[in-house]
C-alpha cells in the first residue's frame, strides 16, 4: 500500500519507480500516483514515463488489456477489453471516448487526487483508449469544483501545444450530483440534455454521446490503461490477485476522522488500510455499498471476491471506519435522506419509494421507533428494487439493508429509548444540497 502525505496510523511505504527505459518493478507501489505525492507536470511525466505509446492502429491494444485483466475502477468492475471491443466495432472516426471524473460519490476523492497529481497519466489513457476504439472525439468529464481546483484545462492546453495528443480533448464540467457520473446521465449532459439517467437499452456503448457509440471509462481506469500500454499485461499482474489483478486508488476515512487517498494492491487486508481498533463498523464501496461489522472487516481483503459473499463490492474504493461512539443508524438515515434527494425523480421507485424509505430510516434512528417501521422498510425496499431506469434505487436499498443487519443491536437500543451516539454530529460527508449552479445541467 502507498499512502499519500498526511496519512495517520498507517505504515507508509516508500515508493520508487525506475526511470525509463526500464519499466518500474511490477510489485512496486505507487503505480499511478507519483512518488512522495508531488504533482507531476508534463516534463516530469515524460521524463519518467516516456511519450504516449501509441500502437499505430485501432484494436491493437485490446489484446494486452484483455490479458491484463483490467476492470473498471468507477464502481462496476466490468472487464475493460469487452467495452473496448464493443465500441471498436463502430469503425474509424465514429466513436466517442469519455474519461469519467464526475466522482459523484461524496466520500470519494480518488479521481480528484489522480487529476491533481497524475493528470498526464489519465490524459495518456484517454488518447490510448481513443486509438484502441478508433474514436474521433475525446472528452474529459470532470466534476465542476474539481475542475476549478485541479486546473486540468491548463494541462490539456499544454499537451495540445506539444502535438502529444492525436485526438483533441474537450473538457466538460459535470454537475456535483450523485448521479451525474452514471454513464447514460453523462451521455445525456454531453449531448446537450440534463445529467439524468435513461432507461437502457440501448447502452451508451451502442448509442451514447450524440447517438454515437461511446466508450465511458473512469479516470483511474484510463490511468491503468496508460501503464498497461507502456509496461504490458504481465507487469500489471505483478500486483493484485489472480482474478482481480492490479491496484486500486482508495479513499480511506479513519475512525479519527482523517481522510487519505492511497493506492493499494487488490487483495490487501483491510486492516492494512483502516485502523479498526476504535471502529464499530466499516462502510465499504461508498453510499451504494454495504456496512460491515468491524470484526468481520478485520478478516477481509480489498477485493470483490471477499466482499461479494456479504453482498458488497469494492466499488470506487471508498472505505470508511465508523467510530465506536457513533450511531450507525443516524449515519445511515443522513445518507438515505441524501440519496433520496439525489434521485433524478423521473421513475416511480425514486419519486415515491426513496423518500418513504429515507423517512423510515430517520424514524429508526430516532428514539423509540414504531416497531412496524422495520417491516415497512423491508416491504418498500422490495418494491423499488430493479424498477428504476438506473441502479440508484438498488444501490440505496443495498446500503439500507446492510444497515438493518449490521446495526440490529442499535435498533434494539433505540426501541428501548437509548442510543450509542446521541446528538453526535454527522461523521460521513453529506452535501447540504445542490446549490443553484449544481443542478442537473
Ligand atoms: C448512480 C451511479 C453513479 C455513478 N457515478 C460514477 C462516477 O461518478 N464516476 C464514474 O467513473 N463512474 C460512475 N458510475 C459508473 C458509470 O456508469 C460507468 O459504469 C463507469 O464510468 C465506467 O467506467 P469504468 O468501467 O472504467 O469503471 C456510476 C454509476 C451509477 C449507477
Ligand atoms: S431510478 Fe431514480 S435515479 Fe435512476 S433515473 Fe430513475 S428516478 Fe432517476
CSV table of C-alpha atoms and ligand atoms in Angstrom, one decimal:
chain,number,residue,atom,x,y,z
A,1,UNK,CA,0.0,0.0,0.0
A,2,UNK,CA,1.2,3.5,-0.7
A,3,UNK,CA,-0.1,6.3,1.4
A,4,UNK,CA,0.0,10.0,0.5
A,5,UNK,CA,1.4,12.5,2.9
A,6,UNK,CA,-1.0,13.3,5.7
A,7,UNK,CA,-1.8,9.6,6.4
A,8,UNK,CA,-2.0,8.8,10.0
A,9,UNK,CA,-1.9,5.4,11.8
A,10,UNK,CA,-0.8,3.5,8.8
A,11,UNK,CA,2.6,2.3,7.6
A,12,UNK,CA,3.6,4.5,4.7
A,13,UNK,CA,5.7,2.5,2.2
A,14,UNK,CA,8.5,4.4,0.4
A,15,UNK,CA,7.8,4.3,-3.3
A,16,UNK,CA,10.3,4.2,-6.0
A,17,UNK,CA,9.8,4.0,-9.7
A,18,UNK,CA,12.7,3.2,-12.0
A,19,UNK,CA,13.4,5.7,-14.8
A,20,UNK,CA,12.8,4.8,-18.4
A,21,UNK,CA,13.6,2.9,-20.4
A,22,UNK,CA,13.3,0.1,-17.8
A,23,UNK,CA,9.7,-0.3,-16.5
A,24,UNK,CA,9.2,0.0,-12.8
A,25,UNK,CA,9.2,-3.3,-10.9
A,26,UNK,CA,5.8,-4.9,-11.2
A,27,UNK,CA,5.5,-5.2,-7.4
A,28,UNK,CA,6.3,-1.6,-6.6
A,29,UNK,CA,3.8,0.9,-5.2
A,30,UNK,CA,2.7,3.5,-6.1
A,31,UNK,CA,1.9,2.9,-9.7
A,32,UNK,CA,-0.4,5.7,-10.6
A,33,UNK,CA,0.3,8.3,-8.0
A,34,UNK,CA,3.7,10.0,-8.2
A,35,UNK,CA,6.2,9.1,-5.5
A,36,UNK,CA,6.1,11.4,-2.5
A,37,UNK,CA,2.7,12.6,-3.6
A,38,UNK,CA,4.0,15.6,-5.6
A,39,UNK,CA,2.0,16.7,-8.6
A,40,UNK,CA,3.7,15.6,-11.9
A,41,UNK,CA,3.8,18.2,-14.7
A,42,UNK,CA,4.2,17.3,-18.3
A,43,UNK,CA,8.0,17.4,-18.4
A,44,UNK,CA,8.4,15.2,-15.3
A,45,UNK,CA,5.7,12.9,-16.6
A,46,UNK,CA,7.5,12.5,-20.0
A,47,UNK,CA,10.9,12.1,-18.3
A,48,UNK,CA,9.6,9.3,-16.1
A,49,UNK,CA,7.1,7.6,-18.3
A,50,UNK,CA,8.2,8.4,-21.8
A,51,UNK,CA,5.8,9.5,-24.7
A,52,UNK,CA,2.3,8.2,-25.2
A,53,UNK,CA,2.9,4.6,-26.5
A,54,UNK,CA,0.6,4.8,-29.5
A,55,UNK,CA,0.3,1.4,-31.3
A,56,UNK,CA,-0.5,3.0,-34.7
A,57,UNK,CA,-3.8,1.3,-35.3
A,58,UNK,CA,-7.2,0.7,-33.7
A,59,UNK,CA,-7.7,-2.6,-31.7
A,60,UNK,CA,-4.0,-3.4,-31.2
A,61,UNK,CA,-4.0,-2.5,-27.5
A,62,UNK,CA,-7.1,-4.6,-26.8
A,63,UNK,CA,-5.3,-7.9,-26.6
A,64,UNK,CA,-3.0,-6.6,-23.9
A,65,UNK,CA,-5.8,-5.1,-22.0
A,66,UNK,CA,-7.6,-8.4,-22.1
A,67,UNK,CA,-4.5,-10.3,-20.9
A,68,UNK,CA,-4.0,-7.7,-18.1
A,69,UNK,CA,-7.4,-8.5,-16.6
A,70,UNK,CA,-8.1,-4.8,-16.0
A,71,UNK,CA,-11.6,-4.0,-14.8
A,72,UNK,CA,-13.3,-0.6,-14.5
A,73,UNK,CA,-12.4,1.4,-11.4
A,74,UNK,CA,-15.5,3.6,-11.5
A,75,UNK,CA,-17.6,1.1,-9.5
A,76,UNK,CA,-18.8,-1.7,-11.7
A,77,UNK,CA,-15.5,-3.6,-12.2
A,78,UNK,CA,-16.6,-4.5,-15.7
A,79,UNK,CA,-13.8,-6.0,-17.9
A,80,UNK,CA,-12.3,-3.1,-19.9
A,81,UNK,CA,-11.4,-5.1,-23.0
A,82,UNK,CA,-15.1,-6.0,-23.6
A,83,UNK,CA,-16.1,-2.4,-23.7
A,84,UNK,CA,-13.2,-1.6,-26.0
A,85,UNK,CA,-14.2,-4.4,-28.3
A,86,UNK,CA,-17.8,-3.4,-28.4
A,87,UNK,CA,-17.1,0.2,-29.2
A,88,UNK,CA,-14.3,-0.5,-31.7
A,89,UNK,CA,-16.9,-2.2,-33.9
A,90,UNK,CA,-18.2,1.3,-34.8
A,91,UNK,CA,-15.2,1.7,-37.2
A,92,UNK,CA,-12.7,4.6,-37.6
A,93,UNK,CA,-13.8,8.1,-36.5
A,94,UNK,CA,-17.3,7.3,-35.4
A,95,UNK,CA,-17.0,6.5,-31.7
A,96,UNK,CA,-16.6,8.9,-28.8
A,97,UNK,CA,-14.4,8.3,-25.7
A,98,UNK,CA,-15.3,9.8,-22.4
A,99,UNK,CA,-13.0,9.9,-19.3
A,100,UNK,CA,-15.3,9.9,-16.3
A,101,UNK,CA,-14.1,12.0,-13.4
A,102,UNK,CA,-17.5,13.1,-12.2
A,103,UNK,CA,-16.8,11.5,-8.9
A,104,UNK,CA,-20.4,12.0,-7.7
A,105,UNK,CA,-19.8,9.9,-4.5
A,106,UNK,CA,-19.3,12.4,-1.7
A,107,UNK,CA,-17.0,10.1,0.2
A,108,UNK,CA,-14.6,9.5,-2.8
A,109,UNK,CA,-11.7,11.8,-3.6
A,110,UNK,CA,-9.5,9.4,-5.7
A,111,UNK,CA,-10.3,10.8,-9.1
A,112,UNK,CA,-9.7,14.3,-7.9
A,113,UNK,CA,-6.3,13.2,-6.4
A,114,UNK,CA,-5.4,11.5,-9.7
A,115,UNK,CA,-6.2,14.6,-11.7
A,116,UNK,CA,-4.3,16.7,-9.3
A,117,UNK,CA,-1.2,14.5,-9.0
A,118,UNK,CA,-1.0,12.5,-12.2
A,119,UNK,CA,-3.1,14.3,-14.8
A,120,UNK,CA,-1.0,13.2,-17.8
A,121,UNK,CA,-1.4,9.6,-17.0
A,122,UNK,CA,-5.2,10.0,-17.2
A,123,UNK,CA,-4.8,12.0,-20.4
A,124,UNK,CA,-2.5,9.4,-21.9
A,125,UNK,CA,-5.1,6.8,-21.1
A,126,UNK,CA,-7.8,8.8,-22.8
A,127,UNK,CA,-5.7,9.0,-26.0
A,128,UNK,CA,-4.8,5.3,-26.0
A,129,UNK,CA,-8.5,4.4,-25.4
A,130,UNK,CA,-9.4,6.7,-28.3
A,131,UNK,CA,-6.9,5.0,-30.5
A,132,UNK,CA,-7.9,1.5,-29.4
A,133,UNK,CA,-11.6,2.1,-30.5
A,134,UNK,CA,-10.8,4.4,-33.4
A,135,UNK,CA,-12.6,7.3,-31.8
A,136,UNK,CA,-12.8,10.7,-33.5
A,137,UNK,CA,-13.7,12.6,-30.3
A,138,UNK,CA,-12.3,12.5,-26.8
A,139,UNK,CA,-14.0,14.1,-23.8
A,140,UNK,CA,-12.9,14.5,-20.2
A,141,UNK,CA,-15.9,14.9,-17.9
A,142,UNK,CA,-14.8,16.4,-14.6
A,143,UNK,CA,-16.8,17.5,-11.6
A,144,UNK,CA,-17.2,21.3,-11.7
A,145,UNK,CA,-15.5,22.1,-8.4
A,146,UNK,CA,-12.6,19.6,-9.1
A,147,UNK,CA,-12.1,21.2,-12.5
A,148,UNK,CA,-11.6,24.5,-10.8
A,149,UNK,CA,-9.2,23.2,-8.2
A,150,UNK,CA,-7.1,21.0,-10.4
A,151,UNK,CA,-6.8,23.4,-13.4
A,152,UNK,CA,-6.9,20.3,-15.7
A,153,UNK,CA,-7.7,22.7,-18.5
A,154,UNK,CA,-4.1,24.0,-18.4
A,155,UNK,CA,-2.7,20.5,-18.7
A,156,UNK,CA,-4.9,19.8,-21.7
A,157,UNK,CA,-3.8,23.1,-23.4
A,158,UNK,CA,-0.2,22.4,-22.7
A,159,UNK,CA,-0.4,19.0,-24.4
A,160,UNK,CA,-2.3,20.5,-27.4
A,161,UNK,CA,0.7,22.7,-27.9
A,162,UNK,CA,3.1,19.8,-28.0
A,163,UNK,CA,1.3,17.6,-30.5
A,164,UNK,CA,1.3,14.8,-28.0
A,165,UNK,CA,-2.4,14.2,-28.4
A,166,UNK,CA,-3.8,12.7,-31.6
A,167,UNK,CA,-7.4,13.4,-30.8
A,168,UNK,CA,-8.4,16.8,-29.4
A,169,UNK,CA,-9.7,16.7,-25.9
A,170,UNK,CA,-12.8,18.6,-24.9
A,171,UNK,CA,-13.3,19.3,-21.2
A,172,UNK,CA,-16.9,19.1,-20.0
A,173,UNK,CA,-17.9,20.1,-16.4
A,174,UNK,CA,-20.0,17.7,-14.5
A,175,UNK,CA,-22.6,18.9,-12.1
A,176,UNK,CA,-21.9,18.0,-8.5
A,177,UNK,CA,-24.7,15.5,-8.2
A,178,UNK,CA,-24.5,11.8,-7.1
A,179,UNK,CA,-25.9,10.6,-10.4
A,180,UNK,CA,-24.0,12.8,-12.8
A,181,UNK,CA,-21.3,10.2,-13.4
A,182,UNK,CA,-23.8,7.4,-14.3
A,183,UNK,CA,-22.9,6.8,-17.9
A,184,UNK,CA,-26.3,7.4,-19.5
A,185,UNK,CA,-26.7,10.6,-17.5
A,186,UNK,CA,-23.2,11.7,-18.6
A,187,UNK,CA,-24.0,10.9,-22.3
A,188,UNK,CA,-27.2,13.0,-21.9
A,189,UNK,CA,-25.5,16.0,-20.5
A,190,UNK,CA,-22.7,15.9,-23.1
A,191,UNK,CA,-25.3,15.7,-25.8
A,192,UNK,CA,-26.9,18.9,-24.6
A,193,UNK,CA,-29.5,17.5,-22.2
A,194,UNK,CA,-29.8,17.1,-18.4
A,195,UNK,CA,-27.5,14.8,-16.5
A,196,UNK,CA,-30.2,12.3,-15.7
A,197,UNK,CA,-30.0,8.6,-16.4
A,198,UNK,CA,-32.2,7.0,-19.1
A,199,UNK,CA,-33.6,3.5,-19.4
A,200,UNK,CA,-31.4,1.1,-21.3
A,201,UNK,CA,-31.0,-0.5,-23.8
A,202,UNK,CA,-29.6,1.0,-25.9
A,203,UNK,CA,-26.5,1.1,-23.7
A,204,UNK,CA,-24.1,4.0,-24.2
A,205,UNK,CA,-21.5,1.8,-26.0
A,206,UNK,CA,-24.2,1.4,-28.6
A,207,UNK,CA,-25.8,4.9,-28.6
A,208,UNK,CA,-24.3,7.4,-26.3
A,209,UNK,CA,-23.0,10.9,-26.9
A,210,UNK,CA,-24.9,12.5,-29.8
A,211,UNK,CA,-26.2,9.0,-30.6
A,212,UNK,CA,-22.7,7.7,-31.3
A,213,UNK,CA,-21.1,4.5,-29.8
A,214,UNK,CA,-19.4,5.8,-26.7
A,215,UNK,CA,-16.7,4.4,-24.5
A,216,UNK,CA,-17.0,5.6,-21.0
A,217,UNK,CA,-14.1,4.8,-18.6
A,218,UNK,CA,-13.4,6.0,-15.2
A,219,UNK,CA,-10.4,8.3,-14.9
A,220,UNK,CA,-8.4,5.8,-12.8
A,221,UNK,CA,-9.2,3.0,-15.3
A,222,UNK,CA,-7.6,5.2,-18.1
A,223,UNK,CA,-4.5,5.8,-15.9
A,224,UNK,CA,-4.1,2.0,-15.5
A,225,UNK,CA,-4.6,1.6,-19.3
A,226,UNK,CA,-1.7,4.0,-19.9
A,227,UNK,CA,0.6,1.9,-17.8
A,228,UNK,CA,-0.5,-1.4,-19.4
A,229,UNK,CA,0.2,0.1,-22.8
A,230,UNK,CA,3.7,1.0,-21.6
A,231,UNK,CA,4.7,-2.0,-19.5
A,232,UNK,CA,2.4,-4.8,-20.6
A,233,UNK,CA,-0.1,-7.1,-19.0
A,234,UNK,CA,2.4,-9.3,-17.1
A,235,UNK,CA,3.7,-6.2,-15.3
A,236,UNK,CA,0.2,-5.2,-14.5
A,237,UNK,CA,-0.4,-8.6,-12.9
A,238,UNK,CA,2.6,-8.2,-10.7
A,239,UNK,CA,0.3,-6.8,-8.0
A,240,UNK,CA,-3.2,-7.8,-7.1
A,241,UNK,CA,-4.7,-11.3,-7.1
A,242,UNK,CA,-5.1,-13.8,-9.9
A,243,UNK,CA,-8.7,-13.0,-10.5
A,244,UNK,CA,-8.5,-9.3,-9.6
A,245,UNK,CA,-5.1,-8.1,-10.8
A,246,UNK,CA,-3.6,-4.6,-10.2
A,247,UNK,CA,-4.0,-1.8,-7.8
A,248,UNK,CA,-6.9,0.4,-6.7
A,249,UNK,CA,-6.8,4.0,-5.6
A,250,UNK,CA,-8.9,4.1,-2.4
A,251,UNK,CA,-10.3,6.9,-0.3
A,252,UNK,CA,-9.8,5.9,3.3
A,253,UNK,CA,-11.7,7.6,6.2
A,254,UNK,CA,-10.3,6.6,9.5
A,255,UNK,CA,-12.3,6.5,12.8
A,256,UNK,CA,-10.4,9.6,13.9
A,257,UNK,CA,-11.8,11.5,11.0
A,258,UNK,CA,-8.7,11.7,8.9
A,259,UNK,CA,-9.1,11.1,5.2
A,260,UNK,CA,-6.3,9.9,2.8
A,261,UNK,CA,-6.1,8.7,-0.7
A,262,UNK,CA,-4.0,5.6,-1.0
A,263,UNK,CA,-3.1,3.2,-3.8
A,264,UNK,CA,-3.2,-0.4,-2.7
A,265,UNK,CA,-2.8,-3.8,-4.3
A,266,UNK,CA,-6.1,-5.6,-4.7
A,267,UNK,CA,-6.1,-8.3,-2.0
A,268,UNK,CA,-4.6,-6.1,0.6
A,269,UNK,CA,-6.0,-6.8,4.1
A,270,UNK,CA,-8.5,-4.1,5.2
A,271,UNK,CA,-6.6,-3.9,8.4
A,272,UNK,CA,-3.6,-2.6,6.4
A,273,UNK,CA,-5.8,0.3,5.1
A,274,UNK,CA,-8.0,1.1,8.1
A,275,UNK,CA,-7.2,1.2,11.8
A,276,UNK,CA,-10.2,-0.7,13.1
A,277,UNK,CA,-9.3,-0.6,16.8
A,278,UNK,CA,-11.6,2.3,17.5
A,279,UNK,CA,-14.2,1.4,14.9
A,280,UNK,CA,-17.6,-0.3,15.2
A,281,UNK,CA,-18.3,-0.8,11.5
A,282,UNK,CA,-16.9,-0.2,8.1
A,283,UNK,CA,-18.6,1.2,5.1
A,284,UNK,CA,-17.2,-0.5,2.0
A,285,UNK,CA,-18.0,0.7,-1.6
A,286,UNK,CA,-19.5,4.1,-0.7
A,287,UNK,CA,-23.1,5.1,-0.4
A,288,UNK,CA,-24.3,2.3,-2.7
A,289,UNK,CA,-22.1,-0.1,-0.8
A,290,UNK,CA,-22.6,-2.0,2.5
A,291,UNK,CA,-21.9,-1.7,6.2
A,292,UNK,CA,-19.8,-4.5,7.7
A,293,UNK,CA,-19.2,-5.1,11.4
A,294,UNK,CA,-15.6,-4.0,12.2
A,295,UNK,CA,-14.8,-7.5,13.5
A,296,UNK,CA,-15.8,-9.0,10.2
A,297,UNK,CA,-14.0,-6.4,8.2
A,298,UNK,CA,-10.8,-7.2,10.0
A,299,UNK,CA,-10.8,-10.6,8.3
A,300,UNK,CA,-11.5,-9.3,4.8
A,301,UNK,CA,-9.3,-8.1,2.0
A,302,UNK,CA,-9.8,-5.3,-0.5
A,303,UNK,CA,-11.4,-7.4,-3.2
A,304,UNK,CA,-14.7,-8.2,-4.8
A,305,UNK,CA,-14.2,-11.9,-4.0
A,306,UNK,CA,-14.0,-11.1,-0.3
A,307,UNK,CA,-16.9,-8.6,-0.3
A,308,UNK,CA,-19.3,-10.3,-2.7
A,309,UNK,CA,-20.4,-13.1,-0.3
A,310,UNK,CA,-21.6,-10.3,2.0
A,311,UNK,CA,-23.5,-8.6,-0.8
A,312,UNK,CA,-20.8,-5.9,-1.3
A,313,UNK,CA,-18.1,-4.8,-3.7
A,314,UNK,CA,-15.1,-2.6,-3.8
A,315,UNK,CA,-16.9,0.0,-5.9
A,316,UNK,CA,-14.8,3.0,-6.5
A,317,UNK,CA,-12.6,2.2,-3.5
A,318,UNK,CA,-14.3,4.0,-0.6
A,319,UNK,CA,-13.6,2.6,2.8
A,320,UNK,CA,-14.8,4.3,6.0
A,321,UNK,CA,-14.4,3.2,9.6
A,322,UNK,CA,-17.3,4.3,11.8
A,323,UNK,CA,-16.0,5.4,15.2
A,324,UNK,CA,-17.3,3.2,18.1
A,325,UNK,CA,-19.1,6.1,19.8
A,326,UNK,CA,-21.3,6.9,16.8
A,327,UNK,CA,-24.7,5.7,16.0
A,328,UNK,CA,-24.8,3.7,12.7
A,329,UNK,CA,-28.5,4.3,12.3
A,330,UNK,CA,-28.1,8.1,12.5
A,331,UNK,CA,-25.3,7.9,9.8
A,332,UNK,CA,-27.5,5.6,7.7
A,333,UNK,CA,-30.5,7.9,8.0
A,334,UNK,CA,-28.5,11.0,6.9
A,335,UNK,CA,-27.1,9.2,3.9
A,336,UNK,CA,-30.5,7.7,3.0
A,337,UNK,CA,-32.0,11.2,3.1
A,338,UNK,CA,-29.2,12.4,0.8
A,339,UNK,CA,-29.7,9.5,-1.6
A,340,UNK,CA,-33.4,10.1,-1.8
A,341,UNK,CA,-32.8,13.8,-2.5
A,342,UNK,CA,-30.3,12.9,-5.2
A,343,UNK,CA,-32.7,10.8,-7.3
A,344,UNK,CA,-33.5,12.2,-10.7
A,345,UNK,CA,-37.2,11.9,-9.7
A,346,UNK,CA,-38.2,10.6,-13.1
A,347,UNK,CA,-39.1,7.0,-12.1
A,348,UNK,CA,-41.8,5.8,-9.7
A,349,UNK,CA,-39.4,3.9,-7.3
A,350,UNK,CA,-37.4,7.0,-6.8
A,351,UNK,CA,-40.3,9.5,-6.7
A,352,UNK,CA,-42.3,7.8,-4.1
A,353,UNK,CA,-40.2,4.9,-2.7
A,354,UNK,CA,-36.9,6.5,-1.7
A,355,UNK,CA,-38.5,9.4,0.3
A,356,UNK,CA,-40.6,6.9,2.3
A,357,UNK,CA,-37.6,4.7,2.8
A,358,UNK,CA,-35.4,7.6,3.9
A,359,UNK,CA,-38.2,8.8,6.3
A,360,UNK,CA,-38.5,5.3,7.8
A,361,UNK,CA,-34.7,5.2,8.3
A,362,UNK,CA,-34.9,8.6,10.0
A,363,UNK,CA,-37.6,7.2,12.4
A,364,UNK,CA,-35.4,4.2,13.2
A,365,UNK,CA,-32.6,6.5,14.1
A,366,UNK,CA,-34.8,8.4,16.5
A,367,UNK,CA,-36.0,7.5,20.0
A,368,UNK,CA,-38.4,4.6,20.4
A,369,UNK,CA,-39.2,4.0,16.8
A,370,UNK,CA,-42.6,2.3,15.9
A,371,UNK,CA,-41.8,-1.4,15.7
A,372,UNK,CA,-43.8,-1.5,12.4
A,373,UNK,CA,-41.2,0.7,10.7
A,374,UNK,CA,-38.8,-2.2,10.1
A,375,UNK,CA,-41.5,-4.2,8.3
A,376,UNK,CA,-42.4,-1.1,6.2
A,377,UNK,CA,-38.8,-0.6,5.3
A,378,UNK,CA,-38.4,-4.2,4.1
A,379,UNK,CA,-41.6,-4.0,2.1
A,380,UNK,CA,-40.7,-0.7,0.4
A,381,UNK,CA,-37.2,-1.9,-0.3
A,382,UNK,CA,-38.6,-4.9,-2.2
A,383,UNK,CA,-41.0,-2.7,-4.1
A,384,UNK,CA,-38.3,-0.3,-5.5
A,385,UNK,CA,-35.6,-2.8,-6.3
A,386,UNK,CA,-34.9,-3.4,-10.0
A,387,UNK,CA,-37.6,-0.9,-11.1
A,388,UNK,CA,-35.6,2.2,-11.9
A,389,UNK,CA,-34.0,3.4,-15.1
A,390,UNK,CA,-30.7,3.2,-13.3
A,391,UNK,CA,-29.3,1.3,-10.3
A,392,UNK,CA,-29.8,4.2,-7.8
A,393,UNK,CA,-32.8,2.6,-6.1
A,394,UNK,CA,-31.0,-0.8,-5.9
A,395,UNK,CA,-27.8,0.7,-4.5
A,396,UNK,CA,-29.8,2.7,-1.9
A,397,UNK,CA,-31.7,-0.5,-0.9
A,398,UNK,CA,-28.5,-2.5,-0.6
A,399,UNK,CA,-27.0,0.2,1.7
A,400,UNK,CA,-30.2,0.3,3.8
A,401,UNK,CA,-30.5,-3.5,4.1
A,402,UNK,CA,-26.9,-3.8,5.3
A,403,UNK,CA,-27.6,-1.2,8.0
A,404,UNK,CA,-30.6,-3.1,9.3
A,405,UNK,CA,-28.5,-6.2,9.6
A,406,UNK,CA,-25.3,-4.7,11.0
A,407,UNK,CA,-27.0,-2.2,13.3
A,408,UNK,CA,-29.7,-4.6,14.6
A,409,UNK,CA,-28.3,-4.2,18.1
A,410,UNK,CA,-28.5,-0.4,17.8
A,411,UNK,CA,-32.1,-0.7,16.6
A,412,UNK,CA,-33.0,-2.7,19.8
A,413,UNK,CA,-31.3,0.0,21.8
A,414,UNK,CA,-33.4,2.7,20.1
A,415,UNK,CA,-36.5,0.7,20.8
A,416,UNK,CA,-35.5,0.9,24.5
A,417,UNK,CA,-35.0,4.7,24.1
A,418,UNK,CA,-31.2,4.5,24.2
A,419,UNK,CA,-28.6,5.5,21.5
A,420,UNK,CA,-24.8,4.9,21.2
A,421,UNK,CA,-24.0,8.4,20.0
A,422,UNK,CA,-26.9,10.7,21.0
A,423,UNK,CA,-26.6,14.1,19.4
A,424,UNK,CA,-23.2,13.4,17.8
A,425,UNK,CA,-22.6,15.4,14.6
A,426,UNK,CA,-22.6,13.5,11.3
A,427,UNK,CA,-19.4,11.6,10.5
A,428,UNK,CA,-19.6,10.7,6.8
A,429,UNK,CA,-19.8,13.6,4.3
A,430,UNK,CA,-23.2,14.6,3.0
A,431,UNK,CA,-23.5,17.7,0.8
A,432,UNK,CA,-26.0,20.1,2.2
A,433,UNK,CA,-27.9,20.2,-1.1
A,434,UNK,CA,-27.5,21.3,-4.7
A,435,UNK,CA,-26.7,24.9,-5.0
A,436,UNK,CA,-28.2,26.9,-7.8
A,437,UNK,CA,-25.3,26.1,-10.1
A,438,UNK,CA,-25.1,22.5,-9.1
A,439,UNK,CA,-28.3,21.3,-10.7
A,440,UNK,CA,-28.6,18.7,-13.4
A,441,UNK,CA,-27.0,20.8,-16.2
B,1,LIG,C1,-25.6,6.0,-9.7
B,1,LIG,C2,-24.3,5.9,-10.4
B,1,LIG,C3,-23.4,6.8,-10.3
B,1,LIG,C4,-22.1,6.6,-10.9
B,1,LIG,N1,-21.2,7.6,-10.8
B,1,LIG,C5,-20.0,7.4,-11.4
B,1,LIG,C6,-18.9,8.4,-11.2
B,1,LIG,O1,-19.1,9.4,-10.5
B,1,LIG,N2,-17.7,8.1,-11.8
B,1,LIG,C7,-17.5,7.0,-12.6
B,1,LIG,O2,-16.4,6.8,-13.1
B,1,LIG,N3,-18.5,6.1,-12.7
B,1,LIG,C8,-19.7,6.3,-12.2
B,1,LIG,N4,-20.7,5.3,-12.4
B,1,LIG,C9,-20.4,4.2,-13.2
B,1,LIG,C10,-20.6,4.6,-14.7
B,1,LIG,O3,-22.0,4.5,-15.1
B,1,LIG,C11,-19.7,3.8,-15.7
B,1,LIG,O4,-20.1,2.5,-15.5
B,1,LIG,C12,-18.2,4.0,-15.4
B,1,LIG,O5,-17.9,5.4,-15.6
B,1,LIG,C13,-17.5,3.2,-16.5
B,1,LIG,O6,-16.1,3.3,-16.2
B,1,LIG,P1,-15.3,2.0,-15.7
B,1,LIG,O7,-15.7,0.8,-16.5
B,1,LIG,O8,-13.9,2.4,-16.1
B,1,LIG,O9,-15.5,1.9,-14.2
B,1,LIG,C14,-21.9,5.5,-11.7
B,1,LIG,C15,-22.9,4.5,-11.8
B,1,LIG,C16,-24.1,4.7,-11.2
B,1,LIG,C17,-25.1,3.6,-11.3
B,2,LIG,S1,-34.1,5.1,-11.0
B,2,LIG,FE1,-34.2,7.0,-9.8
B,2,LIG,S2,-32.2,8.0,-10.0
B,2,LIG,FE2,-32.4,6.4,-11.6
B,2,LIG,S3,-33.2,7.5,-13.4
B,2,LIG,FE3,-35.0,6.7,-12.3
B,2,LIG,S4,-35.6,8.4,-10.9
B,2,LIG,FE4,-33.5,8.8,-11.6
